[in-house]
Amino acid sequence: MLNRRHFLTGTAAVAATGALAACAKTNNTTSASSTGGAAKTLTLGFSQVGSESGWRAANTQSVKDAAAAAGINLKFSDAEQKQENQIAAIRSYIQQKVDVISFSPVVVTGWDTVLQEAKAAKIPVILTDRSVDVSDPSLYVTLIGSDFEAEGERAAHLMEHVLQGHTGPVNLAQLEGTTGSAPAIDRTKGFAKVMAASDPTWKIVVTQTGNFTRDGGKQVMAAFLQSHPEINALFAQNDDMALGAIQAIEAAGKKPGVDIKIVSCDGVHDGFVAMTQGKINAIAECNPLLGPQLMDAAKQVAAGKTDLPKWIKTKESDFTQDQAAAALPTRKY
Ligand code: GYE
């Protein structure tokens, strides 16, 4: 059942720097240097989703480190997973007349008005990590981030791999990410698509959001195990929810990774440790180290470049338990 084409070697887990970095090298004059003046420090206003997960912590660190390395003045705010906080942060960046605005949108809808305000103020907007649904695509320059639908599909193929040789029913549970967010919508879609074409006796018996947090994963999994004791497989849409679910599974007297097979997305350090312990069976990686690409893009748009690719996709790999121990020391997040 496993489609081997979906497996990458699992060694190179680095963010794509290719096309954009190459672009940056051939086009590295800033507006200040091209007019012969003293180089003006670029100010970037960045509105982060929150601090819900290990992925997010690594993403925040990457943005801060890359800004410092690029000599960019970073204004950073944490929206605590609330869209109204992000809208307020973006409005404040517009008021402060920053050179470029970037944000990782909590949810996909509801951005038209504030993005029109940024456009009217002639401040370019770069999306990182998550996409938005807007009627006018010119409201942002580019999205730097992963293909979440492909991640959902990869996770489903990993589940097929993990369940190879399994006899009897497969009763899957799914822990979804934040409701209305791009990764939750698209990972759900990708996973369901592959499952629909998979073994007809495999069923998703229960699915609910755990809000991408460890605590959410623990609470929701505990409730799942009460209402559906027949669950023997879990797709957690991030490692943190899987780690919370592992606690709930152990508290219910079952063995995670054995009685209940677990596949998750991200590939953060703690997720890898759980794989080496046999508690997570496989991970579809999602790379959070987007900072360097964001700084390259910010410099280019500030220098007046308008034709960046509309979507700069992150490269990532799949990992199974047998690869985890060898890969763990080389993981960067
Ligand atoms: O998978 C999850 C985080 O948007 C890709 O958000 C990101 C997701 C990531 O909270 O851990």
Coordinates of C-alpha atoms and ligand atoms in Angstrom, one line a residue:
M1 CA 0.0 0.0 0.0
L2 CA 2.9 2.3 0.6
N3 CA 3.7 4.4 -2.3
R4 CA 7.5 4.6 -2.1
R5 CA 7.6 7.7 -4.3
H6 CA 6.4 9.7 -1.3
F7 CA 9.5 8.9 0.6
L8 CA 12.5 11.2 0.6
T9 CA 15.7 10.0 2.1
G10 CA 15.2 11.9 5.4
T11 CA 18.7 13.3 5.5
A12 CA 18.5 16.8 4.2
A13 CA 15.9 18.7 6.2
V14 CA 16.8 22.2 5.3
A15 CA 14.5 25.1 4.2
A16 CA 14.7 25.9 0.6
T17 CA 17.0 28.8 0.1
G18 CA 17.6 28.0 -3.6
A19 CA 15.7 30.3 -6.0
L20 CA 15.3 33.2 -3.6
A21 CA 18.8 33.2 -2.3
A22 CA 20.1 33.0 -5.8
C23 CA 17.9 36.0 -6.7
A24 CA 19.1 37.9 -3.7
K25 CA 22.7 37.4 -4.7
T26 CA 22.2 38.8 -8.2
N27 CA 20.1 41.7 -7.0
N28 CA 21.6 42.8 -3.8
T29 CA 21.6 46.6 -4.2
T30 CA 19.4 48.4 -1.7
S31 CA 17.6 51.5 -2.7
A32 CA 19.9 53.5 -0.4
S33 CA 23.1 52.2 -1.9
S34 CA 21.9 52.5 -5.5
T35 CA 21.3 56.2 -4.9
G36 CA 24.7 56.5 -3.3
G37 CA 23.3 57.5 0.2
A38 CA 24.1 55.9 3.5
A39 CA 22.4 52.6 3.7
K40 CA 19.1 53.0 5.6
T41 CA 18.2 50.3 8.1
L42 CA 15.2 48.4 6.9
T43 CA 12.4 48.0 9.5
L44 CA 10.3 44.9 9.4
G45 CA 7.1 44.6 11.4
F46 CA 6.3 40.9 12.1
S47 CA 3.1 39.6 13.7
Q48 CA 3.6 36.0 14.9
V49 CA 0.7 33.6 15.5
G50 CA 1.5 32.8 19.1
S51 CA 3.7 30.4 21.0
E52 CA 1.5 27.3 20.8
S53 CA 4.1 24.8 19.8
G54 CA 7.7 23.7 19.4
W55 CA 7.4 24.5 15.7
R56 CA 6.3 28.1 16.5
A57 CA 9.2 28.6 19.0
A58 CA 11.7 27.5 16.4
N59 CA 10.0 29.7 13.8
T60 CA 10.2 32.7 16.1
Q61 CA 13.9 32.1 16.9
S62 CA 14.6 31.7 13.2
V63 CA 13.0 35.1 12.4
K64 CA 14.8 36.9 15.2
D65 CA 18.2 35.4 14.4
A66 CA 17.9 36.0 10.7
A67 CA 16.8 39.6 11.2
A68 CA 19.9 40.2 13.5
A69 CA 22.2 38.5 10.9
A70 CA 20.7 40.6 8.1
G71 CA 21.0 43.9 10.0
I72 CA 17.2 44.4 9.8
N73 CA 15.4 46.2 12.6
L74 CA 12.7 43.8 13.6
K75 CA 9.5 44.8 15.4
F76 CA 8.0 41.6 16.7
S77 CA 4.6 40.9 18.3
D78 CA 3.0 37.7 19.5
A79 CA -0.8 37.5 18.7
E80 CA -1.5 34.7 21.2
Q81 CA -3.5 32.8 18.5
K82 CA -6.0 35.7 18.2
Q83 CA -6.8 37.3 14.9
E84 CA -7.9 40.6 16.5
N85 CA -4.4 40.9 18.0
Q86 CA -2.8 40.4 14.6
I87 CA -5.0 43.0 13.0
A88 CA -4.1 45.4 15.8
A89 CA -0.4 44.7 15.4
I90 CA -0.6 45.2 11.6
R91 CA -2.4 48.5 12.1
S92 CA 0.3 49.6 14.5
Y93 CA 3.0 48.7 12.0
I94 CA 1.2 50.8 9.4
Q95 CA 1.0 53.7 11.8
Q96 CA 4.7 53.4 12.6
K97 CA 5.4 53.4 8.8
V98 CA 7.6 50.3 8.8
D99 CA 9.2 49.4 5.5
V100 CA 7.8 45.9 5.2
I101 CA 5.1 44.0 7.1
S102 CA 5.1 40.2 7.5
F103 CA 2.8 37.9 9.4
S104 CA 1.8 34.3 9.8
P105 CA -2.0 34.5 9.8
V106 CA -3.8 32.6 12.6
V107 CA -6.8 31.8 10.2
V108 CA -7.2 32.2 6.5
T109 CA -10.2 34.5 6.3
G110 CA -11.0 38.1 7.4
W111 CA -7.8 39.9 6.1
D112 CA -9.1 42.0 3.2
T113 CA -9.7 45.3 5.2
V114 CA -6.4 45.5 7.0
L115 CA -4.4 44.4 4.0
Q116 CA -6.1 47.1 1.9
E117 CA -5.0 49.6 4.6
A118 CA -1.4 48.4 4.2
K119 CA -1.7 48.7 0.5
A120 CA -3.1 52.2 0.7
A121 CA -0.1 53.1 2.9
K122 CA 2.2 51.5 0.3
I123 CA 3.7 49.0 2.7
P124 CA 4.4 45.7 1.1
V125 CA 3.2 42.6 2.9
I126 CA 5.0 39.2 2.9
L127 CA 3.1 36.2 4.3
T128 CA 5.1 33.5 6.1
D129 CA 4.1 30.0 7.0
R130 CA 0.3 30.3 6.5
S131 CA -1.8 31.6 3.6
V132 CA -4.8 33.8 3.5
D133 CA -8.0 33.8 1.5
V134 CA -8.3 37.2 -0.1
S135 CA -10.3 38.4 -3.1
D136 CA -7.4 40.5 -4.4
P137 CA -4.0 38.6 -4.6
S138 CA -2.1 41.9 -5.0
L139 CA -2.7 42.4 -1.2
Y140 CA 0.4 40.5 -0.5
V141 CA 3.7 40.1 -2.4
T142 CA 4.5 36.4 -1.7
L143 CA 3.9 33.5 0.7
I144 CA 7.0 31.8 2.1
G145 CA 5.9 28.5 3.6
S146 CA 5.0 24.8 3.2
D147 CA 2.5 22.9 1.1
F148 CA 0.2 21.7 3.9
E149 CA -2.1 19.6 1.7
A150 CA 1.0 17.7 0.5
E151 CA 1.9 17.3 4.2
G152 CA -1.5 15.7 4.9
E153 CA -1.0 13.4 1.9
R154 CA 2.5 12.5 3.1
A155 CA 1.2 11.8 6.6
A156 CA -1.5 9.5 5.2
H157 CA 1.1 7.6 3.1
L158 CA 3.2 7.3 6.3
M159 CA 0.2 5.9 8.1
E160 CA -0.2 3.3 5.3
H161 CA 3.5 2.4 5.7
V162 CA 3.1 2.1 9.5
L163 CA 0.0 -0.1 9.2
Q164 CA 1.5 -2.4 6.5
G165 CA 0.7 -6.0 7.4
H166 CA -2.0 -4.9 9.9
T167 CA -5.0 -7.2 10.0
G168 CA -8.4 -6.3 11.2
P169 CA -10.1 -2.9 11.4
V170 CA -8.3 0.4 11.5
N171 CA -10.1 3.0 13.5
L172 CA -8.4 6.3 13.1
A173 CA -8.6 9.4 15.3
Q174 CA -7.5 12.8 14.1
L175 CA -6.3 15.8 16.1
E176 CA -6.8 18.8 13.9
G177 CA -4.9 22.1 14.2
T178 CA -6.4 25.5 15.0
T179 CA -9.8 25.7 13.4
G180 CA -9.8 27.9 10.3
S181 CA -6.0 27.9 9.9
A182 CA -4.4 27.0 6.6
P183 CA -2.4 24.0 8.0
A184 CA -5.5 22.5 9.7
I185 CA -7.7 22.9 6.6
D186 CA -5.1 21.6 4.2
R187 CA -3.7 18.8 6.2
T188 CA -7.2 17.5 6.9
K189 CA -7.9 17.7 3.1
G190 CA -4.7 16.0 2.1
F191 CA -5.0 13.2 4.6
A192 CA -8.7 12.5 3.8
K193 CA -7.9 12.4 0.0
V194 CA -5.3 9.6 0.4
M195 CA -7.4 7.8 3.0
A196 CA -10.4 7.8 0.6
A197 CA -8.4 5.9 -2.0
S198 CA -6.9 3.6 0.6
D199 CA -8.2 0.4 2.3
P200 CA -12.0 0.8 2.4
T201 CA -12.1 -0.8 5.9
W202 CA -10.0 2.0 7.4
K203 CA -12.2 4.7 9.0
I204 CA -11.6 8.0 10.6
V205 CA -13.9 7.4 13.5
V206 CA -13.4 10.7 15.3
T207 CA -11.8 14.1 14.5
Q208 CA -11.5 17.3 16.5
T209 CA -9.3 20.3 17.0
G210 CA -6.6 20.3 19.7
N211 CA -5.6 23.8 18.7
F212 CA -2.0 22.7 17.9
T213 CA -1.1 22.6 21.6
R214 CA 0.2 19.9 23.9
D215 CA -2.5 20.4 26.4
G216 CA -5.2 20.5 23.7
G217 CA -3.9 17.1 22.3
K218 CA -4.0 15.6 25.8
Q219 CA -7.5 16.7 26.7
V220 CA -9.0 15.8 23.3
M221 CA -7.3 12.4 23.1
A222 CA -8.5 11.6 26.7
A223 CA -12.0 12.3 25.6
F224 CA -11.6 10.3 22.3
L225 CA -10.4 7.3 24.3
Q226 CA -13.5 7.4 26.5
S227 CA -15.9 7.7 23.6
H228 CA -14.0 5.5 21.1
P229 CA -12.0 2.8 22.9
E230 CA -11.6 1.1 19.5
I231 CA -9.2 3.7 18.3
N232 CA -5.9 2.1 17.1
A233 CA -4.4 4.8 15.0
L234 CA -3.9 8.6 15.4
F235 CA -3.1 11.3 12.9
A236 CA -2.0 14.4 15.0
Q237 CA -1.6 17.4 12.8
N238 CA 1.5 18.5 14.8
D239 CA 4.0 16.9 17.2
D240 CA 2.8 18.8 20.2
M241 CA -0.7 17.4 20.0
A242 CA 0.8 14.0 19.5
L243 CA 3.0 14.4 22.6
G244 CA -0.1 15.5 24.6
A245 CA -2.0 12.5 23.2
I246 CA 0.8 10.2 24.2
Q247 CA 0.3 11.3 27.8
A248 CA -3.5 10.6 27.6
I249 CA -2.9 7.2 25.9
E250 CA -0.4 6.1 28.7
A251 CA -2.8 7.4 31.4
A252 CA -5.5 5.1 29.8
G253 CA -3.1 2.1 30.2
K254 CA -2.3 1.8 26.5
K255 CA 1.0 1.8 24.6
P256 CA 1.5 4.7 22.2
G257 CA 3.1 3.6 19.0
V258 CA 2.1 0.0 19.6
D259 CA -1.6 -0.2 20.6
I260 CA -2.2 3.1 18.9
K261 CA 0.0 3.9 15.9
I262 CA 0.8 7.6 15.7
V263 CA 1.8 9.8 12.7
S264 CA 2.3 13.6 13.2
C265 CA 3.5 16.6 11.3
D266 CA 6.4 19.0 12.1
G267 CA 9.5 17.0 13.2
V268 CA 10.5 19.2 16.2
H269 CA 13.1 17.9 18.7
D270 CA 10.6 16.4 21.2
G271 CA 8.8 14.7 18.4
F272 CA 12.0 13.0 17.2
V273 CA 12.7 12.0 20.8
A274 CA 9.3 10.3 21.0
M275 CA 10.1 8.5 17.7
T276 CA 13.3 7.2 19.1
Q277 CA 11.3 5.9 22.1
G278 CA 8.9 4.1 19.8
K279 CA 5.9 6.3 20.8
I280 CA 5.5 8.2 17.5
N281 CA 5.7 5.9 14.5
A282 CA 6.4 8.5 11.7
I283 CA 6.5 12.2 11.1
A284 CA 5.9 14.3 8.0
E285 CA 8.3 17.2 8.4
C286 CA 7.3 20.8 8.3
N287 CA 10.2 23.1 8.4
P288 CA 9.9 26.3 10.6
L289 CA 13.3 27.8 9.7
L290 CA 11.8 30.5 7.4
G291 CA 13.7 33.5 8.8
P292 CA 16.6 33.7 6.2
Q293 CA 14.2 33.5 3.3
L294 CA 11.9 36.1 4.9
M295 CA 14.9 38.5 5.3
D296 CA 16.0 38.0 1.7
A297 CA 12.5 38.7 0.5
A298 CA 12.0 41.7 2.7
K299 CA 15.2 43.3 1.3
Q300 CA 14.1 42.6 -2.2
V301 CA 10.6 44.1 -1.8
A302 CA 12.0 47.1 0.1
A303 CA 14.4 47.6 -2.9
G304 CA 11.3 47.8 -5.2
K305 CA 11.2 44.3 -6.6
T306 CA 7.6 43.3 -7.2
D307 CA 7.9 40.0 -9.2
L308 CA 8.8 37.5 -6.5
P309 CA 7.3 34.1 -6.9
K310 CA 3.8 34.2 -5.4
W311 CA 4.6 31.1 -3.3
I312 CA 8.1 30.2 -2.2
K313 CA 7.7 26.6 -1.0
T314 CA 9.6 25.0 1.8
K315 CA 11.4 21.7 1.2
E316 CA 10.8 18.9 3.7
S317 CA 11.2 15.2 4.3
D318 CA 9.5 12.2 5.8
F319 CA 10.8 10.3 8.8
T320 CA 10.0 6.8 10.2
Q321 CA 11.1 5.3 13.5
D322 CA 14.0 3.4 12.0
Q323 CA 15.6 6.7 10.8
A324 CA 14.9 8.7 14.0
A325 CA 18.0 7.9 16.1
A326 CA 20.4 8.6 13.3
A327 CA 18.7 11.9 12.4
L328 CA 18.2 13.3 15.9
P329 CA 21.7 14.7 16.4
T330 CA 21.5 16.6 13.1
R331 CA 18.1 18.2 13.7
K332 CA 18.2 21.9 13.8
Y333 CA 15.0 22.5 15.7
Ligands
GYE1 O1 2.6 22.7 12.2 C1 2.2 23.8 14.2 C2 2.1 25.3 14.5 O2 1.5 26.8 10.8 C3 3.0 25.1 10.0 O3 1.5 25.8 13.4 C4 2.4 25.8 11.2 C5 1.8 25.0 12.3 C6 2.7 23.9 12.8 O4 1.5 25.6 15.7 O5 3.0 23.1 15.1

